PDB file of C-alpha atoms in Angstrom:
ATOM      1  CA  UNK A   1     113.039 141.522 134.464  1.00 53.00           C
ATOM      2  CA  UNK A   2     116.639 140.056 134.597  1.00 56.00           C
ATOM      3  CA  UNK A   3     118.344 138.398 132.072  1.00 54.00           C
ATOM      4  CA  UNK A   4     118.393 135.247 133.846  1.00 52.00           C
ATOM      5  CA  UNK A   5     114.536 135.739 134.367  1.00 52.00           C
ATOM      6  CA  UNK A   6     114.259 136.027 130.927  1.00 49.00           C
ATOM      7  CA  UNK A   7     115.986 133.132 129.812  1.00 57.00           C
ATOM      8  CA  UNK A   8     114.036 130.946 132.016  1.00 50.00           C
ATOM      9  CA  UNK A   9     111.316 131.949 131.005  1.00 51.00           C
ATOM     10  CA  UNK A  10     111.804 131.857 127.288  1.00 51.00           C
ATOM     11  CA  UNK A  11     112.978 127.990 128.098  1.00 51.00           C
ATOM     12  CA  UNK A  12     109.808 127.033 130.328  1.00 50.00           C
ATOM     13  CA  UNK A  13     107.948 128.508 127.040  1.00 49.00           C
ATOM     14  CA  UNK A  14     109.912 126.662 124.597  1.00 50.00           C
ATOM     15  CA  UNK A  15     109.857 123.718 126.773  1.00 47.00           C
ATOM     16  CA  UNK A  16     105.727 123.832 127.285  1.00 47.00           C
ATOM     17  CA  UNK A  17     105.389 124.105 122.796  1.00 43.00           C
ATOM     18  CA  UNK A  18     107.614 120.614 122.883  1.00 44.00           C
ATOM     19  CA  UNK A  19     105.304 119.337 124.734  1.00 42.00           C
ATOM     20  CA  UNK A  20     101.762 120.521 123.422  1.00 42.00           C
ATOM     21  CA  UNK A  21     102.825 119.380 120.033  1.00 43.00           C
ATOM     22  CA  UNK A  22     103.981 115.923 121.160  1.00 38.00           C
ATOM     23  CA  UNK A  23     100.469 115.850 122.719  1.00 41.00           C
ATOM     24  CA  UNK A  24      98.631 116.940 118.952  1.00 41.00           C
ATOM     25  CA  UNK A  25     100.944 114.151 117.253  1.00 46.00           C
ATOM     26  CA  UNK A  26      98.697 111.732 115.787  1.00 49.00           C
ATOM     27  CA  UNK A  27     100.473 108.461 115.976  1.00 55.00           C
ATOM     28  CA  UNK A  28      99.155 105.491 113.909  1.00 54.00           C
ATOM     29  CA  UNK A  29      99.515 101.394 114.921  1.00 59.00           C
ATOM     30  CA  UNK A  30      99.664 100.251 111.637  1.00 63.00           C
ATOM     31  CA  UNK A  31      98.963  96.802 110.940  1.00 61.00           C
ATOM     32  CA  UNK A  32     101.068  95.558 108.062  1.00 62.00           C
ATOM     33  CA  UNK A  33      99.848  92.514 105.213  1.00 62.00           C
ATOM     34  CA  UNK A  34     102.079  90.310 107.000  1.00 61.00           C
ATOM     35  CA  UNK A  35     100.365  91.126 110.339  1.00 60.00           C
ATOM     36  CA  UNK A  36     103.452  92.491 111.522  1.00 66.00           C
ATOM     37  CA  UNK A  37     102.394  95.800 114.173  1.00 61.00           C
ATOM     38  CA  UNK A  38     104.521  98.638 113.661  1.00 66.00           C
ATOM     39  CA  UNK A  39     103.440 102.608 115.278  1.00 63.00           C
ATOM     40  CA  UNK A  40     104.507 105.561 112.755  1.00 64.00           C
ATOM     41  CA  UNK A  41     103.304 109.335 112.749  1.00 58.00           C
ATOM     42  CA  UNK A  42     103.128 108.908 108.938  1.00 58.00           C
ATOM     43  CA  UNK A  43      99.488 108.087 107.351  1.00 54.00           C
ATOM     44  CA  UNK A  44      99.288 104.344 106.539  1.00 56.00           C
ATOM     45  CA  UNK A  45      99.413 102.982 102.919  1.00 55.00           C
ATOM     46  CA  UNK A  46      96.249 102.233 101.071  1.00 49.00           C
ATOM     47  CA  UNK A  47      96.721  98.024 101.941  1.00 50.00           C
ATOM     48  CA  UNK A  48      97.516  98.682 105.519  1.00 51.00           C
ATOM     49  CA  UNK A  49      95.778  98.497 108.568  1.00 52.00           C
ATOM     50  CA  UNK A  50      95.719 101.334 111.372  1.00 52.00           C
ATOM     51  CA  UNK A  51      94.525 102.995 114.582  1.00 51.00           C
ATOM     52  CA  UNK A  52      95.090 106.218 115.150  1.00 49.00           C
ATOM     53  CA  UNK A  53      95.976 108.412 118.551  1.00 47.00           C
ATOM     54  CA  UNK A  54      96.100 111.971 118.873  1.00 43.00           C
ATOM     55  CA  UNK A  55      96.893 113.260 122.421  1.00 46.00           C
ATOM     56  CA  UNK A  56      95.887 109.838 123.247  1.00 47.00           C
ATOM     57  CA  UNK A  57      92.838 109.439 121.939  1.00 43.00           C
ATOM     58  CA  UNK A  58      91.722 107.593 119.050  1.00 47.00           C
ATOM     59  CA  UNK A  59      90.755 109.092 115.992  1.00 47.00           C
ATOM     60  CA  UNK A  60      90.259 107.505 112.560  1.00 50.00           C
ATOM     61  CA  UNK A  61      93.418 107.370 110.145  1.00 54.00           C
ATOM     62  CA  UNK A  62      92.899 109.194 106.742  1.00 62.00           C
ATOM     63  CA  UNK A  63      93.824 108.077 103.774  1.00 66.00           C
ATOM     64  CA  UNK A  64      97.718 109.029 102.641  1.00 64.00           C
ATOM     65  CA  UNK A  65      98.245 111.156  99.463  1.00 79.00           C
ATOM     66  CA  UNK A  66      95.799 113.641 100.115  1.00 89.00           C
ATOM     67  CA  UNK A  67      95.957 117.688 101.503  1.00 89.00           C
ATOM     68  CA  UNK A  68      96.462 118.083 105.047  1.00 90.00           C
ATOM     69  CA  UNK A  69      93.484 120.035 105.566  1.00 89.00           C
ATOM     70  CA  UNK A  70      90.856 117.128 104.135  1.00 93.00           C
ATOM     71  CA  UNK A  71      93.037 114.718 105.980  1.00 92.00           C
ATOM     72  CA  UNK A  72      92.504 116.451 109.529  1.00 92.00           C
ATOM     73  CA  UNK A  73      88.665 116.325 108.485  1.00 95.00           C
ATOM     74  CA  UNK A  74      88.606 112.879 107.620  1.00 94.00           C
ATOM     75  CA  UNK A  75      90.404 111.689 110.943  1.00 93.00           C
ATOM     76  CA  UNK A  76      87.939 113.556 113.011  1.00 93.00           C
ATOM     77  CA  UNK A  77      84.588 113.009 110.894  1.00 96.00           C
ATOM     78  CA  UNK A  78      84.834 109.912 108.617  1.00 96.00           C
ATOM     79  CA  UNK A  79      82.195 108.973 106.505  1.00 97.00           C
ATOM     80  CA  UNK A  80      80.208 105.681 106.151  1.00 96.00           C
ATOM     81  CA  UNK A  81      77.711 105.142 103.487  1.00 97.00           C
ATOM     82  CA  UNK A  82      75.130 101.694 103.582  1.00 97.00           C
ATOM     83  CA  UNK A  83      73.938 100.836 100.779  1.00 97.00           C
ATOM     84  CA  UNK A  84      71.880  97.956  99.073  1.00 97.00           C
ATOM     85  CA  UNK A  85      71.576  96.956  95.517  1.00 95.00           C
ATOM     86  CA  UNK A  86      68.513  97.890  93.142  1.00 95.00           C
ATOM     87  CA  UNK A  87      68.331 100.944  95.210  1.00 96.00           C
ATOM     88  CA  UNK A  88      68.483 104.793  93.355  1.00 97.00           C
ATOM     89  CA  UNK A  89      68.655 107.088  96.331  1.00 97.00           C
ATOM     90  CA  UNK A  90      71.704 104.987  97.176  1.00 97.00           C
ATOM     91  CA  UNK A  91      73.279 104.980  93.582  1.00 97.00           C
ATOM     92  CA  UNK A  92      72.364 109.518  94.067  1.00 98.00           C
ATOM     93  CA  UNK A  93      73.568 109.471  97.502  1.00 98.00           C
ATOM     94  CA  UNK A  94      76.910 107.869  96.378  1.00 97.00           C
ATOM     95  CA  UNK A  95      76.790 110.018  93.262  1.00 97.00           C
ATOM     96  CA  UNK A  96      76.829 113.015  96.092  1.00 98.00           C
ATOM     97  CA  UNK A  97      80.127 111.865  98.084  1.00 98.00           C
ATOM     98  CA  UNK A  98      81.746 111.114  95.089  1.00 96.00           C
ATOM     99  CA  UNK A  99      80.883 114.171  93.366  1.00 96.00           C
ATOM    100  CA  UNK A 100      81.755 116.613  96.194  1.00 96.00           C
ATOM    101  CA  UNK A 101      85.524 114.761  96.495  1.00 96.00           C
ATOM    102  CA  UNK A 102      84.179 113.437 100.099  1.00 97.00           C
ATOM    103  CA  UNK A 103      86.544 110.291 100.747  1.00 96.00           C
ATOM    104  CA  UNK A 104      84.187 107.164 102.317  1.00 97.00           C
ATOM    105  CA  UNK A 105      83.950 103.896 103.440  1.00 96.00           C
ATOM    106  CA  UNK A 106      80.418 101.879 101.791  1.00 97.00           C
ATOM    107  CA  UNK A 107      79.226  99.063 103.599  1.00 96.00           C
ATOM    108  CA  UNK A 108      76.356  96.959 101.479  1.00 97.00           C
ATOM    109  CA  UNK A 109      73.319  95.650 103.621  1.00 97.00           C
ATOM    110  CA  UNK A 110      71.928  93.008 100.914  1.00 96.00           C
ATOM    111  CA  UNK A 111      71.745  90.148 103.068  1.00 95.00           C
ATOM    112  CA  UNK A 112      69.636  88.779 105.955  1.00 95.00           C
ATOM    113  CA  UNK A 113      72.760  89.067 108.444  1.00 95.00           C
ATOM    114  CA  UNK A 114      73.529  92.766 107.156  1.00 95.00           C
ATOM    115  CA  UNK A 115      70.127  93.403 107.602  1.00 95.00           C
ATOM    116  CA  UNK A 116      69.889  92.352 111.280  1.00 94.00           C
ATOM    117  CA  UNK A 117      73.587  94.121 111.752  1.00 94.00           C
ATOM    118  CA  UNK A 118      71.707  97.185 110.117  1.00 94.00           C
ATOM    119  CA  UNK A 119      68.744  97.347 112.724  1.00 94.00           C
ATOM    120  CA  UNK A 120      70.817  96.705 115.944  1.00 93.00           C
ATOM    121  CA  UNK A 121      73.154  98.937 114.581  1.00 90.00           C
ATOM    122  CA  UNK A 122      70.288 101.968 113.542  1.00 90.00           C
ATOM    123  CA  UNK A 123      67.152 100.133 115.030  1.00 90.00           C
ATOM    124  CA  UNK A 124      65.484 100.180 111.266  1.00 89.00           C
ATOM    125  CA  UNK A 125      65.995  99.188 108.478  1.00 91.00           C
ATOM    126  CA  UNK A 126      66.062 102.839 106.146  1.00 94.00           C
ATOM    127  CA  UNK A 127      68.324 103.043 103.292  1.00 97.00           C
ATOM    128  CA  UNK A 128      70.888 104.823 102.302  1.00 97.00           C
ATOM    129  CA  UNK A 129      71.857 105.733 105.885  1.00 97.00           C
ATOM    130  CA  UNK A 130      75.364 107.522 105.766  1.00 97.00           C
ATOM    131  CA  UNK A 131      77.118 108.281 109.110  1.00 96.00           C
ATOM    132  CA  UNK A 132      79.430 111.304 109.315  1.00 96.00           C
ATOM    133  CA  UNK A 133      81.866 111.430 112.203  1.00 94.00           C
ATOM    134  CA  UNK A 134      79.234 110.548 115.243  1.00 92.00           C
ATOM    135  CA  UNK A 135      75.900 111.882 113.206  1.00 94.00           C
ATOM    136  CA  UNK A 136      73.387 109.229 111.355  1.00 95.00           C
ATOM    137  CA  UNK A 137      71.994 110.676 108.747  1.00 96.00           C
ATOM    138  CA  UNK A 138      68.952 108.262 107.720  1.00 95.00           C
ATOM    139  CA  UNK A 139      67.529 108.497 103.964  1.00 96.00           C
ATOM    140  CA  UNK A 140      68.680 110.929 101.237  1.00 97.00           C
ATOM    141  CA  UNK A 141      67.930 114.424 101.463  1.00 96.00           C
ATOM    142  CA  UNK A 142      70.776 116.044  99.387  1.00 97.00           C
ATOM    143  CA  UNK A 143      70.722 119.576 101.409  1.00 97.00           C
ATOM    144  CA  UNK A 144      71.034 117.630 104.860  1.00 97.00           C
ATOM    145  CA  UNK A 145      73.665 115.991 103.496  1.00 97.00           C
ATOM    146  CA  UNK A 146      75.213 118.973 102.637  1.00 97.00           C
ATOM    147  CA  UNK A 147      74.836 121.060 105.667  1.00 97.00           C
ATOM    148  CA  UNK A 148      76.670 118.361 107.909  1.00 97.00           C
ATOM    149  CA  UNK A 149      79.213 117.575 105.349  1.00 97.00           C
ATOM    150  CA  UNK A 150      79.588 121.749 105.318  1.00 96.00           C
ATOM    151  CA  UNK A 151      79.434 121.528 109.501  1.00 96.00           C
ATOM    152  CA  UNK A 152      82.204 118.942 109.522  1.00 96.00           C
ATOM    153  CA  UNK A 153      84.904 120.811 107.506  1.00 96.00           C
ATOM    154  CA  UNK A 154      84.603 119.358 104.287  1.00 97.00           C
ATOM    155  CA  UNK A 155      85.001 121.375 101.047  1.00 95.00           C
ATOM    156  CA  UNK A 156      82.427 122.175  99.294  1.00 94.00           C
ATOM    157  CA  UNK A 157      84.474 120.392  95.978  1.00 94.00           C
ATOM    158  CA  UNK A 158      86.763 117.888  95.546  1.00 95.00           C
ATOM    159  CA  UNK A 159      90.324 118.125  96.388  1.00 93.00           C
ATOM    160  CA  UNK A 160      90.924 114.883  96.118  1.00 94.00           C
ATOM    161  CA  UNK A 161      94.374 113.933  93.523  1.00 92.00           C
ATOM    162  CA  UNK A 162      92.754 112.425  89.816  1.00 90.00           C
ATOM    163  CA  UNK A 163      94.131 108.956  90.531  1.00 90.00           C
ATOM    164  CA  UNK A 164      92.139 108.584  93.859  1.00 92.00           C
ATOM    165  CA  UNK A 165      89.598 105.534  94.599  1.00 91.00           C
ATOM    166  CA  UNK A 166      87.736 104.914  97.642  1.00 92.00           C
ATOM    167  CA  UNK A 167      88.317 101.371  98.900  1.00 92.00           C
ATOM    168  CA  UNK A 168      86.073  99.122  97.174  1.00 94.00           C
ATOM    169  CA  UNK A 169      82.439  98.438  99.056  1.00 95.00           C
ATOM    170  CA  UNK A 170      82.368  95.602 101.560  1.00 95.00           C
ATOM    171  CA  UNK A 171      79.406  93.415 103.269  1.00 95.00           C
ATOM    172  CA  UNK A 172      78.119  94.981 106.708  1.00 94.00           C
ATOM    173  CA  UNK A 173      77.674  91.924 108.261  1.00 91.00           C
ATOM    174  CA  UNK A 174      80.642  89.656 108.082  1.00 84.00           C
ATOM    175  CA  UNK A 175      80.039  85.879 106.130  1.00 77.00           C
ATOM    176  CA  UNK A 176      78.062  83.809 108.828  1.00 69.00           C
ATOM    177  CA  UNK A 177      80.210  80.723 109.874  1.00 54.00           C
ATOM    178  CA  UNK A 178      78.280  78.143 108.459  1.00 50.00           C
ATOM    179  CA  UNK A 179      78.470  79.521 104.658  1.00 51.00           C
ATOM    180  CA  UNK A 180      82.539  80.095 105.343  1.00 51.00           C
ATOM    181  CA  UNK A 181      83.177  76.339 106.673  1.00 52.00           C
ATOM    182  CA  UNK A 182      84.257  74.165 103.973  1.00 55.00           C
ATOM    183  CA  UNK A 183      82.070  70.955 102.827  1.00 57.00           C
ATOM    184  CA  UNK A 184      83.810  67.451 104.635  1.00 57.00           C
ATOM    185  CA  UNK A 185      84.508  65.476 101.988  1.00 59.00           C
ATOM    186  CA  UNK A 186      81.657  63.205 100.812  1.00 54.00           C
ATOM    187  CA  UNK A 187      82.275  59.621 100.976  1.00 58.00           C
ATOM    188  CA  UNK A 188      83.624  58.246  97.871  1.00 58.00           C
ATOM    189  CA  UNK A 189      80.995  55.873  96.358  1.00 64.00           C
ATOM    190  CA  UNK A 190      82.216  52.187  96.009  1.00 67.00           C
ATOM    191  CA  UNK A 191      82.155  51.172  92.568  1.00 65.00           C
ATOM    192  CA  UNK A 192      78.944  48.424  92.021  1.00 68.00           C
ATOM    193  CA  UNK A 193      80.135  44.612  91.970  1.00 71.00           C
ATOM    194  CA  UNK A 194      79.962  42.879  89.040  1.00 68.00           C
ATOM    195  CA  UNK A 195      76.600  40.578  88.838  1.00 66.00           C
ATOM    196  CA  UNK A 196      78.222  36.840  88.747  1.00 65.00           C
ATOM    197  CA  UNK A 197      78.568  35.209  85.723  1.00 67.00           C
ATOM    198  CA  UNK A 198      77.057  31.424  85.314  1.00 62.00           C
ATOM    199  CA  UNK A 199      79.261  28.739  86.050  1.00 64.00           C
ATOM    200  CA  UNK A 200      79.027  26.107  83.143  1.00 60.00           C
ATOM    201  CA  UNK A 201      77.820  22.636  84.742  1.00 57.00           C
ATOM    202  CA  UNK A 202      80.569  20.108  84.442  1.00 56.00           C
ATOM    203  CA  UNK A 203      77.869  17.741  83.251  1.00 56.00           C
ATOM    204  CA  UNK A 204      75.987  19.075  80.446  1.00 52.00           C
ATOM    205  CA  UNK A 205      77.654  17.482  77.905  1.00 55.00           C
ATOM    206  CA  UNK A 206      76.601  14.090  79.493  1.00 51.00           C
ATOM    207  CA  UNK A 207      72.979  15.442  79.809  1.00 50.00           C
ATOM    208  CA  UNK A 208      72.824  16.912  76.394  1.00 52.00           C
ATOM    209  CA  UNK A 209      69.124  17.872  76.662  1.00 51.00           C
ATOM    210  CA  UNK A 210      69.328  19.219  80.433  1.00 47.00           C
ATOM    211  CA  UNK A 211      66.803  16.814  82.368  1.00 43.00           C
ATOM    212  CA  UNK A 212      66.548  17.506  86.036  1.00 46.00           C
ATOM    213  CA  UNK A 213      65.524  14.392  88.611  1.00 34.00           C
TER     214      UNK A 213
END
């Protein structure tokens, strides 16, 4: 092989890396509190807003602030966890995320409408339920729990930095339309006339003792 071979090929290499890793780049739309759109290849903040693309497709954005390896994990198999209130396998199976440092989104099913979002989204009605990238995991059963969390990637205990919170639980369904809409105004009452006073009689001091003809 040449020397002019060999730089050609060493460019078509170089050249074919450039664009494999412009492929992997996970670019996020990130959706600002202003509602301004903006795309970035770094993670969002905690109060923003995203959708993530790598080699084009979409993939969940993790959380920023936290190792690269749990973030590639949490972009490719996030975590859901439904919950309902009065309920102790749902208290243990949060108690299990939490413990292990697994990062994830609760949604709380303790209405009618989260109830009816819960069966068309499941097609029952079993609590906890936790979802882990594509997999529905229905009940609590610690060691299931464990062998997908192990399947997906994530560690076995937490990594996650002493300061970190997962965003705060949230209603499944969202508030029907009807509950949102303000009250119209009711009509202001119109204050009650005054009963009418007696008019004195121009002629009952000429008819001292009131006699009526």
């Amino acid at each position: 092989m040449n020397i002019t071979t060999t730089r050609l090929a060493l460019a078509l290499a170089s050249t074919a890396l450039a664009l494999s890793a412009v492929q992997a780049q996970t670019i996020y739309r990130v959706v600002g509190p202003d509602g301004r759109v903006s795309f970035t290849d770094q993670p969002p903040a905690p109060n923003e807003k995203a959708t993530a693309t790598s080699g084009g497709k979409p993939v969940s954005a993790a959380p920023s602030g936290l190792p690269f390896e749990l973030r590639q994990v949490i972009s490719k198999y996030p975590v859901t966890l439904y919950t309902t209130k009065d309920c102790a396998p749902c208290t243990s199976g949060r108690e299990l995320l939490t413990g292990r440092g697994v990062p994830f989104t609760e949604r709380t099913v303790n209405t009618a409408d989260d109830g009816e979002a819960l069966k068309r989204l499941t097609g029952d009605s079993t609590l906890p339920l936790v979802t882990i990238g594509s997999q529905r995991i229905k009940g609590l059963t610690p060691s299931e729990w464990n062998q997908y969390l192990n399947a997906a990637g994530y560690p076995p205990s937490s990594q996650l930095p002493p300061n970190y919170r997962n965003p705060a639980a949230t209603p499944l369904a969202p508030p029907s339309s009807a509950a949102s809409a303000p009250k119209p105004d009711e009509e202001p009452k119109r204050p009650a006339r005054p009963a009418p006073q007696p008019q004195p009689d121009p002629n009952a001091n000429a008819n001292p003792a009131g006699i009526k003809f």
